[in-house]
CSV table of C-alpha atoms in Angstrom, one decimal:
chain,number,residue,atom,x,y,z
A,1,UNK,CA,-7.2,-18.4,-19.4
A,2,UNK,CA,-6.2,-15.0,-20.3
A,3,UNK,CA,-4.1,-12.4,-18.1
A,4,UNK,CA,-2.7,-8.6,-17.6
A,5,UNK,CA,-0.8,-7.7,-14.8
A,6,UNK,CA,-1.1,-3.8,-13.9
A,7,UNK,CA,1.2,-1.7,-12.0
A,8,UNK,CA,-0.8,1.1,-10.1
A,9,UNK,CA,0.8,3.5,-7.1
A,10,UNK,CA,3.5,2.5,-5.2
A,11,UNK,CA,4.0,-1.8,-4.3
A,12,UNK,CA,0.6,-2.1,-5.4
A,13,UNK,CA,-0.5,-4.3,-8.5
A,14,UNK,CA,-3.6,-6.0,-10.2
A,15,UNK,CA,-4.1,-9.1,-11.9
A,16,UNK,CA,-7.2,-9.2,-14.6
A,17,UNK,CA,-7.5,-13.1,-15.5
A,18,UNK,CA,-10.6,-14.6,-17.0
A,19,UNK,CA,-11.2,-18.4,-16.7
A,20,UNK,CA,-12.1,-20.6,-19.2
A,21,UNK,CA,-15.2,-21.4,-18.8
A,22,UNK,CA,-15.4,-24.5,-20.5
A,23,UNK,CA,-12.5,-26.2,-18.7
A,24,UNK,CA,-14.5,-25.0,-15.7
A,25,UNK,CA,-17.9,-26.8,-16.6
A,26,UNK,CA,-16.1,-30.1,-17.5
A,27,UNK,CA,-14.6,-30.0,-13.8
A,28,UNK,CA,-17.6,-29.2,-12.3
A,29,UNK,CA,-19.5,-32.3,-13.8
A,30,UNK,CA,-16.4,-34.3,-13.1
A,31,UNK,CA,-16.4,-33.9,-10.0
A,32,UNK,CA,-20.5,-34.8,-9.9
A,33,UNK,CA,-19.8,-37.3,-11.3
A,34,UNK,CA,-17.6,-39.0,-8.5
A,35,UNK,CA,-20.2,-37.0,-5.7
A,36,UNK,CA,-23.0,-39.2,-7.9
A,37,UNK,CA,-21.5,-42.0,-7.3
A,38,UNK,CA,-21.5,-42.6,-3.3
A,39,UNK,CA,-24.3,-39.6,-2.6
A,40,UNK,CA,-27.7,-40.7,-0.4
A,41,UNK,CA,-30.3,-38.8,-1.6
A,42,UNK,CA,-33.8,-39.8,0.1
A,43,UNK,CA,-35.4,-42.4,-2.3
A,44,UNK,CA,-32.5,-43.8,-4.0
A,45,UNK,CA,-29.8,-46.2,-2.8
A,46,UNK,CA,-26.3,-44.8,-2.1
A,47,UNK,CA,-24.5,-44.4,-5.6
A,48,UNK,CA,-28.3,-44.2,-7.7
A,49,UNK,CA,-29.8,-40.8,-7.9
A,50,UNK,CA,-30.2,-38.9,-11.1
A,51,UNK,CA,-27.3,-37.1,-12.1
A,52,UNK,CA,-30.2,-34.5,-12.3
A,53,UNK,CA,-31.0,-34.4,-8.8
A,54,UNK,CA,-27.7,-34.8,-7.7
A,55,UNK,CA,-26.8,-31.7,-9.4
A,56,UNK,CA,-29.5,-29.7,-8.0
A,57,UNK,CA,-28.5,-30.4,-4.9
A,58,UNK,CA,-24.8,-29.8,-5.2
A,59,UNK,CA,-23.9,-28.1,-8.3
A,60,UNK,CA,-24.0,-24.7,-6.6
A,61,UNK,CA,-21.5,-25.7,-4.0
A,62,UNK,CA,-19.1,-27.8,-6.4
A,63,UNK,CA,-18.8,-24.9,-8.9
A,64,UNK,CA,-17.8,-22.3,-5.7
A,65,UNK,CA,-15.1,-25.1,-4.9
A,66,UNK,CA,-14.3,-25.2,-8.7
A,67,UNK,CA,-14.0,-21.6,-9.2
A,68,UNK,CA,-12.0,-20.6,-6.2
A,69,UNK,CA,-9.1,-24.0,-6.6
A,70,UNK,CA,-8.8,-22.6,-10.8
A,71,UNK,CA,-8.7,-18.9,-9.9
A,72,UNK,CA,-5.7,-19.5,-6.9
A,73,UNK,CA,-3.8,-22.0,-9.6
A,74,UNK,CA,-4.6,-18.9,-12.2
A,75,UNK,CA,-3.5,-16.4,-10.3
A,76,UNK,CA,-0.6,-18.3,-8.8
A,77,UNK,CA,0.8,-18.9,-12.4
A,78,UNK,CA,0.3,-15.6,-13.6
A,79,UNK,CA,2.4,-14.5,-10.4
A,80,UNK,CA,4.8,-17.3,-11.7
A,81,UNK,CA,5.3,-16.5,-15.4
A,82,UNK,CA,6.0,-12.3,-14.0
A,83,UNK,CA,8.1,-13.0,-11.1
A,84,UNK,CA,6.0,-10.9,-8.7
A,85,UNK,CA,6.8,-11.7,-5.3
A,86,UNK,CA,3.3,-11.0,-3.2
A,87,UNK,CA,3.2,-8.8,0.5
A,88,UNK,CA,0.0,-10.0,2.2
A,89,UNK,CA,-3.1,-11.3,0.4
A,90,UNK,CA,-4.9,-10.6,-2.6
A,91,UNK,CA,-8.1,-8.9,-3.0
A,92,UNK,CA,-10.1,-10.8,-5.4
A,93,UNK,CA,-13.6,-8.9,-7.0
A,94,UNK,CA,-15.4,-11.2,-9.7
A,95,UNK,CA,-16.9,-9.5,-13.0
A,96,UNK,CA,-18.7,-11.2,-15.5
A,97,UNK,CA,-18.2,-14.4,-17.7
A,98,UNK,CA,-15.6,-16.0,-15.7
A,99,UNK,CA,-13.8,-12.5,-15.3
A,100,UNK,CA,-12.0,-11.3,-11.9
A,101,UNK,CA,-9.4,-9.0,-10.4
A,102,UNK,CA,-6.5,-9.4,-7.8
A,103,UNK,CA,-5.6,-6.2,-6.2
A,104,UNK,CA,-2.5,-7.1,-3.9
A,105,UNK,CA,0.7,-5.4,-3.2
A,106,UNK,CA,4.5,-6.4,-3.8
A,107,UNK,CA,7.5,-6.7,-1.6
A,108,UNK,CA,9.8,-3.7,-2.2
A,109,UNK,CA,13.2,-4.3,-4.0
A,110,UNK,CA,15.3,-2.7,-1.8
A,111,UNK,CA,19.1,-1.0,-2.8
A,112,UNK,CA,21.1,-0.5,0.4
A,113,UNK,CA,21.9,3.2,0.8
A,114,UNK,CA,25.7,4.3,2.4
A,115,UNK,CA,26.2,2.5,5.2
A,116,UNK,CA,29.7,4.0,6.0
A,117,UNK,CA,27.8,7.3,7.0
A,118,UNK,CA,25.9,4.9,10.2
A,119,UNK,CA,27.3,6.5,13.1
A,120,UNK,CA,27.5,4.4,16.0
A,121,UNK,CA,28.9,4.8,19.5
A,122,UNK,CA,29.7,1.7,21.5
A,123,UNK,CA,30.1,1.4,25.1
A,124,UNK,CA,32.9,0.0,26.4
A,125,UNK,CA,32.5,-1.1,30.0
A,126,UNK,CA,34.6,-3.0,32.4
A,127,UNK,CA,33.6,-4.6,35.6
A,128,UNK,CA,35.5,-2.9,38.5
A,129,UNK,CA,35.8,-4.1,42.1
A,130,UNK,CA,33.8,-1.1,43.0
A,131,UNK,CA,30.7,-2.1,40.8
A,132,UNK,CA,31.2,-5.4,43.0
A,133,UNK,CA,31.2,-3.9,46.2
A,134,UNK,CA,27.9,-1.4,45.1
A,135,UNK,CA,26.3,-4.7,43.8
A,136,UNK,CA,26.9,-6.4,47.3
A,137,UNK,CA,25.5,-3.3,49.0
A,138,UNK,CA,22.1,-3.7,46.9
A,139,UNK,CA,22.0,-7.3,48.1
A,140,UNK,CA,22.8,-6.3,51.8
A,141,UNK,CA,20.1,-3.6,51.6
A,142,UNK,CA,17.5,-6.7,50.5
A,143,UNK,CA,18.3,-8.9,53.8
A,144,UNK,CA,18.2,-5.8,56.2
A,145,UNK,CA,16.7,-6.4,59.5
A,146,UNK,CA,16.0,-3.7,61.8
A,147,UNK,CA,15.8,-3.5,66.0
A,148,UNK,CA,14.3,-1.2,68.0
A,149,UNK,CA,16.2,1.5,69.7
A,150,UNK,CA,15.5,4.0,72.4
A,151,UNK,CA,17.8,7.1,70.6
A,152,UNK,CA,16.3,9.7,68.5
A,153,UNK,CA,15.7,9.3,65.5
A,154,UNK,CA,17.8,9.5,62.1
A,155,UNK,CA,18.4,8.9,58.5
A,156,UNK,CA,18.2,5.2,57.5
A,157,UNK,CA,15.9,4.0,60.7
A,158,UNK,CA,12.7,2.7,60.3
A,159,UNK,CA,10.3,4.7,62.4
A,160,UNK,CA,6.1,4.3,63.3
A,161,UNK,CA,4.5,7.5,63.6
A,162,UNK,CA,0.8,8.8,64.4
A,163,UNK,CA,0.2,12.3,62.2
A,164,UNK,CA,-2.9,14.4,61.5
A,165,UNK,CA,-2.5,17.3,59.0
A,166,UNK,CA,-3.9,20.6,58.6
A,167,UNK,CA,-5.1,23.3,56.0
A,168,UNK,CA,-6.2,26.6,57.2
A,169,UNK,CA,-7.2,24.3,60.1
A,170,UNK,CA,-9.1,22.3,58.3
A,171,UNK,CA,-8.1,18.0,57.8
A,172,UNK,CA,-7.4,16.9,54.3
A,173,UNK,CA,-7.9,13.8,52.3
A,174,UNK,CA,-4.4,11.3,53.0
A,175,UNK,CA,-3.5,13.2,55.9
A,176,UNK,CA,-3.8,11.4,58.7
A,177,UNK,CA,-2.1,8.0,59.5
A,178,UNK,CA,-1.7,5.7,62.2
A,179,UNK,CA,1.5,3.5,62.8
A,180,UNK,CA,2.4,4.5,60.0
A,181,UNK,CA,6.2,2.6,58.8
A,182,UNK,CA,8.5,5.2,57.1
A,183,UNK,CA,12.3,4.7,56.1
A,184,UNK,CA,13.9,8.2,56.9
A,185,UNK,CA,15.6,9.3,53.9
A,186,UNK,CA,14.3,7.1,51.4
A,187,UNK,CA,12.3,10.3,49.7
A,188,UNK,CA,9.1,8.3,50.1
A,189,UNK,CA,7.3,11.1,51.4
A,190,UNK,CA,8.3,15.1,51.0
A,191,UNK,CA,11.6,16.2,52.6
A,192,UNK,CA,10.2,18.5,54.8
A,193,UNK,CA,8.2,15.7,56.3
A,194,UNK,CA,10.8,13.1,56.8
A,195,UNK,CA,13.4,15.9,58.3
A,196,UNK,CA,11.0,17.3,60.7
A,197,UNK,CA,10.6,13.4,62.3
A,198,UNK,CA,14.7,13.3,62.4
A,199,UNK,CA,15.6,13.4,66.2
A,200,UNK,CA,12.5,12.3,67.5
A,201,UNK,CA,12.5,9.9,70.4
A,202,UNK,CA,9.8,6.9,70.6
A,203,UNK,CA,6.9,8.8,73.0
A,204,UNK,CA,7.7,12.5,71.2
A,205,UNK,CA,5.1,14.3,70.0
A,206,UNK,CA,5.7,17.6,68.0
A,207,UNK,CA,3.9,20.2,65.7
A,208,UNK,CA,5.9,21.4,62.1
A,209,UNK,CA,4.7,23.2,58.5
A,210,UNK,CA,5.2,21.2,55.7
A,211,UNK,CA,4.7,23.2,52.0
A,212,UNK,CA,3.7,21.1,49.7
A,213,UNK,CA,5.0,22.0,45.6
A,214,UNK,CA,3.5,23.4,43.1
A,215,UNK,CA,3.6,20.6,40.7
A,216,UNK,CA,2.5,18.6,43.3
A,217,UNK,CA,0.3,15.5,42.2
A,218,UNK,CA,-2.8,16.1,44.4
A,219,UNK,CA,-3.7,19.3,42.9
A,220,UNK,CA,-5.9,20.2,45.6
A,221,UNK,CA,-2.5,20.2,47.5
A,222,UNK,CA,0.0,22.0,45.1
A,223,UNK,CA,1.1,25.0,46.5
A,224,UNK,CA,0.0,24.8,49.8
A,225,UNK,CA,1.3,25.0,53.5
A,226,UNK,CA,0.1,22.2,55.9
A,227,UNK,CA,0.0,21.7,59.5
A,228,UNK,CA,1.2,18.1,60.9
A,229,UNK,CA,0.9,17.2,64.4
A,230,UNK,CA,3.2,13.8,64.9
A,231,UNK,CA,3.9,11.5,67.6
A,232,UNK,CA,6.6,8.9,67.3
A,233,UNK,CA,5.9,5.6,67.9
A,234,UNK,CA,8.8,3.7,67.6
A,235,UNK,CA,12.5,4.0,65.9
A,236,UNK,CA,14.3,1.1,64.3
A,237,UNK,CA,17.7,1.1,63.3
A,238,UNK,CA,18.9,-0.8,60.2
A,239,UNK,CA,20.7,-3.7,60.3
A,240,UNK,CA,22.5,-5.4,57.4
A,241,UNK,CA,24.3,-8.5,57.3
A,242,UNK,CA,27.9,-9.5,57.6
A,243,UNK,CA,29.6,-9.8,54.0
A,244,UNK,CA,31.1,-13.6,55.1
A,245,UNK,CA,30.6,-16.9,54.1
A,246,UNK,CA,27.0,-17.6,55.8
A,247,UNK,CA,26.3,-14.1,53.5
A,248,UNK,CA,27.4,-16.2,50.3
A,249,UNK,CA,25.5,-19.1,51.3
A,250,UNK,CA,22.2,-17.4,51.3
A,251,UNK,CA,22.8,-16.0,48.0
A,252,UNK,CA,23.4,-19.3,46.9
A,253,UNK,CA,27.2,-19.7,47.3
A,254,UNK,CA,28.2,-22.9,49.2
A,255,UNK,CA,31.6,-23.3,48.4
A,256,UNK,CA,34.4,-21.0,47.8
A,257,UNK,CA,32.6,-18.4,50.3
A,258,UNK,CA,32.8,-14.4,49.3
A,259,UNK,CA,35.7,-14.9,46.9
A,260,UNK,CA,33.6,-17.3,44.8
A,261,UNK,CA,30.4,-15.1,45.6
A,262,UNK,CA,32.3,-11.7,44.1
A,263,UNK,CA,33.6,-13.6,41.2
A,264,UNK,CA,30.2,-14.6,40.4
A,265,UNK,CA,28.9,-11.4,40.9
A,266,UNK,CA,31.3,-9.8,38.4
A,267,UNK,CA,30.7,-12.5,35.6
A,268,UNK,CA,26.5,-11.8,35.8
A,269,UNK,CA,27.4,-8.0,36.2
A,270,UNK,CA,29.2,-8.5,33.0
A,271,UNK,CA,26.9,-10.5,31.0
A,272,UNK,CA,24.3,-7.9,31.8
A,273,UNK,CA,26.8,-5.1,30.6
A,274,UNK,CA,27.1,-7.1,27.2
A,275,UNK,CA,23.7,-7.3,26.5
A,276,UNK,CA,23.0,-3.5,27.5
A,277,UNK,CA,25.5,-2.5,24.7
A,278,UNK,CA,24.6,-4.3,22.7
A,279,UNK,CA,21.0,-3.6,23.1
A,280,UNK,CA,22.4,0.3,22.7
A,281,UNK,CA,24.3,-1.0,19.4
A,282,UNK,CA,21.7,-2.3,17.6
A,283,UNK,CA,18.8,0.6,18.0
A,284,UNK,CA,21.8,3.1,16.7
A,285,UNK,CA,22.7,0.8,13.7
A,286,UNK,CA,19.4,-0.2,13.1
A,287,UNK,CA,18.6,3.5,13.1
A,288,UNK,CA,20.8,4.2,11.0
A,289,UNK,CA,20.1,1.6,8.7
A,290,UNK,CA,16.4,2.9,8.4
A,291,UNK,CA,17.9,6.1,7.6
A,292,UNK,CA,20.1,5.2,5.0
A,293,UNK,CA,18.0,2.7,3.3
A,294,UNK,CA,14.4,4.2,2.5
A,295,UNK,CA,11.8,2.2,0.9
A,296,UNK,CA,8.0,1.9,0.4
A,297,UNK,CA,6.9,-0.7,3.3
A,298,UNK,CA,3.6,-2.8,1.8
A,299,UNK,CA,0.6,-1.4,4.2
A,300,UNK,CA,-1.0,-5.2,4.0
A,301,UNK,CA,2.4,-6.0,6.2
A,302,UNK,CA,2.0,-3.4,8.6
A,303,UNK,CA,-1.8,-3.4,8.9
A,304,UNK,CA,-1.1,-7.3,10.0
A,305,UNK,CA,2.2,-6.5,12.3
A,306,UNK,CA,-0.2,-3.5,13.7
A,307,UNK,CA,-2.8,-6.3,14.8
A,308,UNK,CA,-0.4,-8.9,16.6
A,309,UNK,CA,0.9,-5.6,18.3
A,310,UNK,CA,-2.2,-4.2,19.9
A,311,UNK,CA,-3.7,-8.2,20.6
A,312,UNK,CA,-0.1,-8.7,22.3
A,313,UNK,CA,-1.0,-5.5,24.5
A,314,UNK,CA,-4.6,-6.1,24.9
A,315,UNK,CA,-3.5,-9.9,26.5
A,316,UNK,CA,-1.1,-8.6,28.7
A,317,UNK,CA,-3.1,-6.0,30.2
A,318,UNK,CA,-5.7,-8.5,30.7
A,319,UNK,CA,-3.1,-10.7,32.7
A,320,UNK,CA,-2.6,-8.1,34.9
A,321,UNK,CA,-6.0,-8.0,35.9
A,322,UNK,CA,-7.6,-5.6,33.3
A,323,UNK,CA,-11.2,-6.7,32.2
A,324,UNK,CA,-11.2,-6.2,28.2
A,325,UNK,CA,-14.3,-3.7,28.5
A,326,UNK,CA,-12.3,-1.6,30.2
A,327,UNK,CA,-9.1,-1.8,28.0
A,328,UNK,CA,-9.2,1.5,25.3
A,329,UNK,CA,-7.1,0.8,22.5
A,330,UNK,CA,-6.7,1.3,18.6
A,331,UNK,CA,-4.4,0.1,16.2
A,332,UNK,CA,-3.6,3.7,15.4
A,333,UNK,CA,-1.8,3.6,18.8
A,334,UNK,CA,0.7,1.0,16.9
A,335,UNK,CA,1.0,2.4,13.6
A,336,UNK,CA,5.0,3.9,13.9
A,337,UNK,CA,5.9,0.7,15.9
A,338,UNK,CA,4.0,-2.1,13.4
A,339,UNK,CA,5.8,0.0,10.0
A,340,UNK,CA,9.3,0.0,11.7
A,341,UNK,CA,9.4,-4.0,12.6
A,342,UNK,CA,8.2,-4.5,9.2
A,343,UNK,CA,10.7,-2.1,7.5
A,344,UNK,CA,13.2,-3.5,9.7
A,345,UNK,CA,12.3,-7.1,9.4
A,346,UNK,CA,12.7,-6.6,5.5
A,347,UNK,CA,15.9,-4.9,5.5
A,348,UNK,CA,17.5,-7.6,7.8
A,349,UNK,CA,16.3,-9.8,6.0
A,350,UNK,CA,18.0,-8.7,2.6
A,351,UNK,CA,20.9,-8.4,4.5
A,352,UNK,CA,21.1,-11.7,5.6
A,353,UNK,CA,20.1,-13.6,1.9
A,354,UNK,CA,22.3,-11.3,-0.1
A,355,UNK,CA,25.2,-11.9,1.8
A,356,UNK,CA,24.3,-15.0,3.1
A,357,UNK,CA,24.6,-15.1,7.0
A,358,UNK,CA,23.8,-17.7,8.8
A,359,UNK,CA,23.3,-18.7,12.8
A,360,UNK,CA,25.9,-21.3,13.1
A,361,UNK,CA,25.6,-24.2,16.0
A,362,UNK,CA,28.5,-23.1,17.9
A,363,UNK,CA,27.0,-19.7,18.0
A,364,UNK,CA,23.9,-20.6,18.9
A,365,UNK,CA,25.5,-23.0,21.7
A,366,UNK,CA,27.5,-20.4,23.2
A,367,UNK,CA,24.4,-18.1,23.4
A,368,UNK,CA,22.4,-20.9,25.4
A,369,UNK,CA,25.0,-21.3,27.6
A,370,UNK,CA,25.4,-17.9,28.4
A,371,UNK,CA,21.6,-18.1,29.1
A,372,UNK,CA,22.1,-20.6,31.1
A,373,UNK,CA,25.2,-19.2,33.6
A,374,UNK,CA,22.5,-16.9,35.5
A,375,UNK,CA,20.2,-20.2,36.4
A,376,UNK,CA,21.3,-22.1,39.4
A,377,UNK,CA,21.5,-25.3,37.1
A,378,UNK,CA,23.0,-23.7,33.8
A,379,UNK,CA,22.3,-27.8,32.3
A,380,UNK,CA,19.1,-28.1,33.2
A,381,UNK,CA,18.6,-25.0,31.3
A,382,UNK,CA,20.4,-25.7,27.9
A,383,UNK,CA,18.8,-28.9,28.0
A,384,UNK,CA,15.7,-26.8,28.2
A,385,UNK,CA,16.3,-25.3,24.9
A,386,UNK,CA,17.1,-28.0,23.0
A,387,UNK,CA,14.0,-30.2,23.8
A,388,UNK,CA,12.1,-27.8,22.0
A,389,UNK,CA,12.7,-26.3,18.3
A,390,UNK,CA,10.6,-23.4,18.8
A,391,UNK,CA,12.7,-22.0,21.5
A,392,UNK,CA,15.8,-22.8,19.9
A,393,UNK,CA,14.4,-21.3,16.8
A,394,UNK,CA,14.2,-18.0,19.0
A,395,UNK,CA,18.3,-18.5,20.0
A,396,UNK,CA,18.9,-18.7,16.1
A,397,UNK,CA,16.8,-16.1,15.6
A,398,UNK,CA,18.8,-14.0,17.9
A,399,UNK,CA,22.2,-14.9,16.9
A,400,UNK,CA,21.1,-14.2,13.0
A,401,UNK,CA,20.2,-10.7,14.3
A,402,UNK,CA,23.8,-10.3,16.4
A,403,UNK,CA,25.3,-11.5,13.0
A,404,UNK,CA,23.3,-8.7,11.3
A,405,UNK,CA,24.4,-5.9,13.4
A,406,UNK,CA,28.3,-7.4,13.7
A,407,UNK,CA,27.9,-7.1,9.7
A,408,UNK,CA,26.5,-3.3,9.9
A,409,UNK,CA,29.4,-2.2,12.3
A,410,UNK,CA,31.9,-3.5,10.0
A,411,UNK,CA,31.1,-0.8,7.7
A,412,UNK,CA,29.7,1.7,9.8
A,413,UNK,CA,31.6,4.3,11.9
A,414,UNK,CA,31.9,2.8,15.3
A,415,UNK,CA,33.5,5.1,18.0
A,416,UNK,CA,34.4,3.2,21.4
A,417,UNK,CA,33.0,5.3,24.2
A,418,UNK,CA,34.7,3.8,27.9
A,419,UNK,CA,31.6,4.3,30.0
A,420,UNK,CA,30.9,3.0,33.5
A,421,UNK,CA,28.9,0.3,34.6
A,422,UNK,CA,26.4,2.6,36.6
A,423,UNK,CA,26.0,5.1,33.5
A,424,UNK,CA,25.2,1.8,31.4
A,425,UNK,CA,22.8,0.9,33.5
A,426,UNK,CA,21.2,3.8,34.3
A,427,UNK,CA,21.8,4.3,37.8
A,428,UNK,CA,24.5,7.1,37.4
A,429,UNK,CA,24.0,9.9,39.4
């Protein structure tokens, strides 16, 4: 075998090897040979048909087999002997007289830029009673009940309501309801609507103008005045439970009451808050990372991470009930997404081998178990992980990618930002 190893744009290479094609024939009727020996060919008992006929029949097929095992142990020396690490696959093209190509691409080697100039800011968030009490309100809001009344309406009752509306006198498409259930001040239908039915008794009928906006999403409607006649039907007011201890039990609390019940609250409250920061964390120092470190990305890696992306998407849409002919995708839509995970993927990974980080079992333990607190049976739940290696390959995987950004922030410049829980969360007003 002979072999020249190219270096063309970028990651990209190419291997010219030629086989020898004598070593090749002697294989091929070696192998025959042993095919010769067992082969029923029609005629002949197993094990006696002419090495002639036998090769007429098979030759063709035992030379493709022969060909393709000596050019992957070529190749795969010649990759060997130069220390080329390959991305992907290689694109083999066959010339003449035992000749071929391998076209393939290379992983980057990649040099760490300045990491002291990542600029991160990390939250710093602690639980207060008042983030308890908002929590408690949320789940109070869940278990309302409401009871009819016979006093007019106002903000926070559920009313029924008959309306017909108007435009230049003429009805319009989704204007007209019957008994239909409305929580006054929720905002699920416009403000001048829901404050014109505010003092209304159950019986009362009335006539009010309701403009709609002019970025209004029924464009037919944008910008226009209507007239609603409306009869009230019913008012409910809101009911919420008692904070006590039949309150804890339903939310799973039977012992300890509302004290235990808070204290619960505040430790899933803050497991919550740790993983939003360090959700936050990570995209800035991973960010930055990109940034400060760039580097061709081999377009075999991304063309393959592009794939897995868009089949991910197509097979979740279709488990919401899309039918595939109806689902509009292209790869293109993936592109920036695919070439970051796979720029990402190799820089973390460089990071971890050259400074050799590791996911240690206590690490990985205490992740689990964390898991596990927001499961009514936090065992059942570890043991869960443990009976299978491929999810407690994913907790490894996880903690190897904490330990990655832990060893990013220790040279990057990290400014503590005290932020509240509802700003964290996204709920800040």
């Amino acid at each position: 075998m002979t072999a020249t190893v190219e270096t063309l744009d970028g990651l990209n290479r190419r291997v010219n090897l030629t086989l020898n094609q004598e070593q090749v024939a002697a294989e091929v009727n070696k192998r025959l040979a042993r095919i010769a020996k067992t082969v029923r060919l029609d005629g002949f008992r197993p094990g006696k048909a002419p090495m002639k006929m036998v090769a007429a029949r098979y030759a063709g097929e035992v030379r493709g087999e022969v060909m393709g095992d000596a050019l992957q142990t070529a190749f795969g020396e010649v990759i060997s002997a130069n220390k080329l690490a390959v991305a992907g696959y290689p694109r083999f093209a066959a010339g003449e007289n035992g000749a071929f190509t391998a076209t393939f691409e290379v992983f980057p080697e990649i040099a760490l830029g300045d990491l002291s100039q990542i600029k991160v800011n990390r939250p710093v968030v602690n639980v207060s009673d008042a983030d308890v009490d908002r929590t408690i309100e949320v789940l109070r809001k869940q278990r309302v009940r409401y009871h009819a009344v016979s006093r007019a309406a106002q903000a926070g009752d559920r009313v029924h309501v008959d309306y017909q509306g108007v435009i230049g006198g003429e009805p319009f498409q989704g204007g007209e309801a019957k008994d239909f259930p409305l929580v006054l001040g929720e905002g699920r239908t416009l403000k001048d609507f829901e404050g014109s039915l505010i003092g209304m008794q159950a019986g009362e009928s009335k006539s009010f103008d309701v403009a709609f906006p002019e970025d209004y999403f029924a464009k037919e409607l944008a910008g226009k005045t209507a007239t609603f006649a409306a009869t009230m039907k019913s008012v409910h007011e809101a009911q919420l439970p008692e904070v006590n201890d039949d309150f804890a039990a339903s939310m799973g609390v039977h012992e300890g009451g509302v004290a235990k019940l808070r204290e619960e609250i505040a430790s899933n409250l803050g497991r919550e808050a740790k993983r939003r920061v360090m959700a936050r964390v990570k995209e800035q120092a991973m960010n930055g990372l990109l940034e400060s470190t760039p580097f061709d990305v081999p377009s075999g890696l991304v063309a393959m991470e592009r794939r897995g992306l868009l089949e991910k998407a197509v097979n979740d849409l279709k488990a919401r009930g899309m039918k595939e002919a109806d689902i509009k995708l292209g790869e293109d839509l993936f592109e920036a997404q695919a070439k970051r995970r796979v720029a990402l993927g190799l820089l973390m990974d460089h990071i971890i081998s050259s400074n050799n980080l590791k996911a240690d079992e206590a690490q990985v333990r205490a992740l689990v178990e964390e898991f596990s607190q927001s499961y009514e049976d936090p065992t059942e739940v570890i043991g869960w992980y443990y009976q299978d290696p491929k999810r407690l390959a994913e907790a490894k995987g996880l903690v190897l990618e904490e330990n990655v950004v832990t060893w990013l922030l220790e040279r990057a410049q990290v400014t503590d930002e005290p932020t509240a829980l509802d700003q964290l969360m996204g709920n800040a007003q």
